[in-house]
Amino acid sequence: MSVRKQLSSLQRISPEHDFSLLSRTIHFLGDTLGKVITQLEGEKILSIEETIRKLAKESRKGKEEATRKLSDIVRGLDIDMAYRMAMAFTCYFELVNLAEENYRVRILMKRRINQLNHPQKAIPKESIESAISQLKKAKVKKEEIQEILEKMEIVLVFTAHPTEIKRQTILNKLCEISSYLKKESFNSKPSPAIHSTVERLIASLWLTERSRSKNPQVLDEVRTGLWYFEHTLWDVIPELHNELQRVLDIYYPGVTLKPKWISFGSWIGGDRDGNFQVTTKTTATTFILQRNLALRKVSQSLERLSEIFSISSQRIPPTKKVIRLLNEKLKSFPSLKEEYERYPNEPYRLVLLALKKEVENSINKISENDLLDFFHDCKPDTTLKAITEVLEALKENFDAPQTRIFLEGEFQKLAQCIEVFGIHIFSLDIRQHSAIHEEAIEEILRLNGHPEISYALLDEKEKVGLLNKLLEGPLPSLHSLYNRASDKLKEVLGPILVFSRSIAILGKEVCGCYLISMTSGLSDILEVLYLCKICRCSIDIAPLFETLSDLKSSPQTLQDLLSHPLYRKYLQERSDKQIVMLGYSDSNKDCGYMTSNWWLFQIQEKLHEVCRVHGVSLVLFHGRGGTIARGGGPAAKAILAQPKGLLEGKIRITEQGEVLSTRYHDFDIAFRILEQTTYGVLLAIHKSRKKTILPKSWEKTIECIAEESYRAYTHLLHQEPDFLRFWQEVTPINEIGSLKIASRPIFRFRLNNFEDLRAIPWVFSWMQTRFVIPGWYGIGSSLKKVIETSPKALSILQKMYEKWTFFQTVIDNAQLSLAKTDIDIARLYCDLASDKNLAQRIFSIIEAEYKKTVETILKITLQNNILDHEPILQRSIQLRNPYVDPLNYIQVEMIKRNRAGQPPTALEIDKIKSVIELTINGISAGLRNTG
Ligand code: PGA
């Protein structure tokens, strides 16, 4: 399909859309908010807010007078008034986001009903059915589908740095409003009851602080992560499985689906890289919290099942196995005597009730202390075995055609959840920075009689040589080492020991892998191997490559690793599976958007090749998501753009903390998100098997783009005098640093050191100011340079965009960032710089690059405006803009006052800070992006 045809088809918005419903919902919420403001604050406040809104709209149309008036009004706001104005726009966005979400859910439901009524006709885009039907159309044989399904393994890993800006209290209120929206059709006026309930909720929203008074603790974050399992994912997963099975039965009857092809991992409570609050004890408690939630869910399900299985033994006789289980449980739970007497002929119900009791007794039976008691014997927990035994026995008992119906519904759901979530929900990963391991090795050497060795100062070859000797020699006694270790070393050995105990007590499924941040060479991995050996713990060790130079050398590092005899032996014992993680955001921060994307793309094939030669299966773990600069963007497209990564059918992807609430809090949306991921993975596995050769001209072009982009980006960052000072002054980075949104600090080790600044706040600060540099900077210069090199270059670029999913995705994602960029608003922030000449100089450089980027992208994509291909998104961003602008104006004004040290009282300074925090909240809600 040519770009032009593709364009026109994209521009047709699918007929199921009824934007009038969306706008009715927004009006209802907006009007109610207006009413609440008038009632609680008086008409004057509403009228100032309305004036600001109108001026922002006019200003967007280019009316200078309106822009001037808007600045004057904002400058004249006293702190209380500024707070109210910021609250009005923030609340508005929170409600608009709800309306959009509610609308999306309705479209999804409509589609699902349509699909069920007209199978094979109304196939939704990016659905499981769409993937399987495309494979069928491409004449993929049944055997290949079977093989793809056997290999497919999707692990979604919830990350530990939730920059979720909304407080749980706010999320709960929004959820409640949303539940009322779901009940309304908005065809006529909502009922008075709904009206007054929503009004009350909005009033409460209006009066509730947005900023937290304390940083959330790690365990609060763990509980937040688990919320999605308790409320949606536990129900979504069986549905997703059924959907894939349903579709297979239509297109490929006879193909079987393994029970576990998708599962979840987590970093929350396990990721200690730069977060000293994640301690050994926190990790142990996390395991327990996860387990207890799973047990509660299982117990609820057993309760329902015991009612369904009130089947008489006179009608369906129990098998020997069921009778044996029943007798065993009778002995273990004499307290169930009453139930036994009440249901003498209902063995299935009794067995399920006994199991429920066993599961309930198991809650809190294992505590964090059991996982922390490193030097005592332990017994494996048998609860999971007991559950599967009963489910298996019932399955056999009811396996006849006339009774199989009982194995569907609730029974199948529980069996499916047990397969996917076990009784641990997530497999927990540990992550630690390589520099911390170096310090640990140095201390171990010191404690073992080598105080003369400064391990960290050795070069790579010397480190590897020394580690080889350590690995080949006798291991130190763990007990004695641990007792003499400093607290710091204990915090390195501790999590590995907790893993070891958890594997022994709870089973190996509960542990994910050990990730090494900032891996740059073989020694980084051998250090962890040695630490694991000392702890007598066998776990998957995964390097995380995240700077440009580490990405470039990653195939060599992997080659060195797999050629290392001791590591290879270790891997053999772990089924020859190697996980390698790729960091999208740190690489972006290091070398810019385009360059990092290109390197992340090309090394995947090289890493696979290294593993293939060594007979090792590779699992790529993509550390991506959230904003575009951190590898976010539409998931299915992203997966399809890099099919080579799925050569083995396995993929791990992070799900970033701040997107969990928009992706997983609603059943239908969660289903859709997972369906899109499955769609991408199914097609990408198939695509990865086809040989594709990139035309030489494309390869040359993309290399040139990556190189030029790198030059432009790093020039701005490192060679433009005082650029970092400019960034610190014109963005709210300091204010973001003091926001209480996560347990983790914004710097890794050293404060105010750019290298140690986490990628998330870096992106966050640019997003707030509407510069959005990390999402596009460098593209304009590089594309311009390429276009100027030859007369044919533009048409090559257009072809690349049309035919190459990777290139198209990178350009389209950059468009998303560009659409959120607003150079006129960004200009306002330059006023915050202490050196106006410096600010003007750097601003002009950024502005010129922005113009070049828009211009060249429009040429390549044959559009008139950014995002013409995505009209729904384009419309949403345009509609939101005039409401975001006032928040930016207020933010700039408040930062100015805060930095000027006026007003004098501490109370007023606090008030100013809370207005700034509110604007940060509001802009994030308006742009639907944080860091
Ligand atoms: P990190 O994450 O700083 O924890 O590596 C970066 C990201 O998620 O974007």
PDB file of C-alpha atoms and ligand atoms in Angstrom, residues 159-161 267 271 273 431 517-518 544 546 581 583-586 623-627 629-631 654 656-658 744 748 757-761 763 931, ligand 1:
ATOM      1  CA  THR A 159       8.625  -1.845  37.670  1.00  0.00           C
ATOM      2  CA  ALA A 160       9.566  -0.501  41.027  1.00  0.00           C
ATOM      3  CA  HIS A 161       9.754   3.178  40.318  1.00  0.00           C
ATOM      4  CA  TRP A 267      10.627  -5.161  40.530  1.00  0.00           C
ATOM      5  CA  ASP A 271      14.809  -3.283  42.664  1.00  0.00           C
ATOM      6  CA  ASP A 273      19.382   0.134  42.208  1.00  0.00           C
ATOM      7  CA  ARG A 431      18.157  -5.333  40.481  1.00  0.00           C
ATOM      8  CA  SER A 517      22.329  -2.234  36.016  1.00  0.00           C
ATOM      9  CA  MET A 518      25.041  -0.539  33.969  1.00  0.00           C
ATOM     10  CA  LEU A 544      21.340  -4.760  31.699  1.00  0.00           C
ATOM     11  CA  GLU A 546      21.952   0.838  28.918  1.00  0.00           C
ATOM     12  CA  MET A 581      18.000  -6.638  29.355  1.00  0.00           C
ATOM     13  CA  GLY A 583      17.566  -0.170  28.712  1.00  0.00           C
ATOM     14  CA  TYR A 584      15.669   2.259  26.541  1.00  0.00           C
ATOM     15  CA  SER A 585      15.618   5.336  28.747  1.00  0.00           C
ATOM     16  CA  ASP A 586      19.184   5.511  29.948  1.00  0.00           C
ATOM     17  CA  GLY A 623      13.190  -1.981  29.718  1.00  0.00           C
ATOM     18  CA  ARG A 624      10.760   0.300  27.992  1.00  0.00           C
ATOM     19  CA  GLY A 625       7.430   2.060  28.410  1.00  0.00           C
ATOM     20  CA  GLY A 626       5.886   5.253  29.681  1.00  0.00           C
ATOM     21  CA  THR A 627       6.848   8.274  27.599  1.00  0.00           C
ATOM     22  CA  ALA A 629      11.761   8.862  25.290  1.00  0.00           C
ATOM     23  CA  ARG A 630      11.664   5.858  27.595  1.00  0.00           C
ATOM     24  CA  GLY A 631      10.607   3.481  24.850  1.00  0.00           C
ATOM     25  CA  THR A 654       8.580  -3.741  31.713  1.00  0.00           C
ATOM     26  CA  GLN A 656       6.171   1.160  34.131  1.00  0.00           C
ATOM     27  CA  GLY A 657       4.770   2.090  37.510  1.00  0.00           C
ATOM     28  CA  GLU A 658       3.112   5.277  36.382  1.00  0.00           C
ATOM     29  CA  ARG A 744      13.253   6.349  45.168  1.00  0.00           C
ATOM     30  CA  ARG A 748      21.472   7.335  41.914  1.00  0.00           C
ATOM     31  CA  LEU A 757      20.415  11.589  37.461  1.00  0.00           C
ATOM     32  CA  ARG A 758      17.764   8.978  36.734  1.00  0.00           C
ATOM     33  CA  ALA A 759      16.369   9.027  33.245  1.00  0.00           C
ATOM     34  CA  ILE A 760      12.805   9.424  34.510  1.00  0.00           C
ATOM     35  CA  PRO A 761      13.156  12.887  36.100  1.00  0.00           C
ATOM     36  CA  VAL A 763      12.404  13.194  30.783  1.00  0.00           C
ATOM     37  CA  GLY A 931       8.555  11.151  33.171  1.00  0.00           C
TER      38      GLY A 931
HETATM   39  P1  PGA B   1      15.604   3.175  35.748  1.00  0.00           P
HETATM   40  O1  PGA B   1      14.333   3.211  34.784  1.00  0.00           O
HETATM   41  O2  PGA B   1      16.043   4.561  35.992  1.00  0.00           O
HETATM   42  O3  PGA B   1      15.032   2.511  36.929  1.00  0.00           O
HETATM   43  O4  PGA B   1      16.596   2.335  35.054  1.00  0.00           O
HETATM   44  C1  PGA B   1      14.260   3.999  33.722  1.00  0.00           C
HETATM   45  C2  PGA B   1      12.867   3.927  33.106  1.00  0.00           C
HETATM   46  O5  PGA B   1      12.037   3.159  33.521  1.00  0.00           O
HETATM   47  O6  PGA B   1      12.611   4.678  32.186  1.00  0.00           O
END
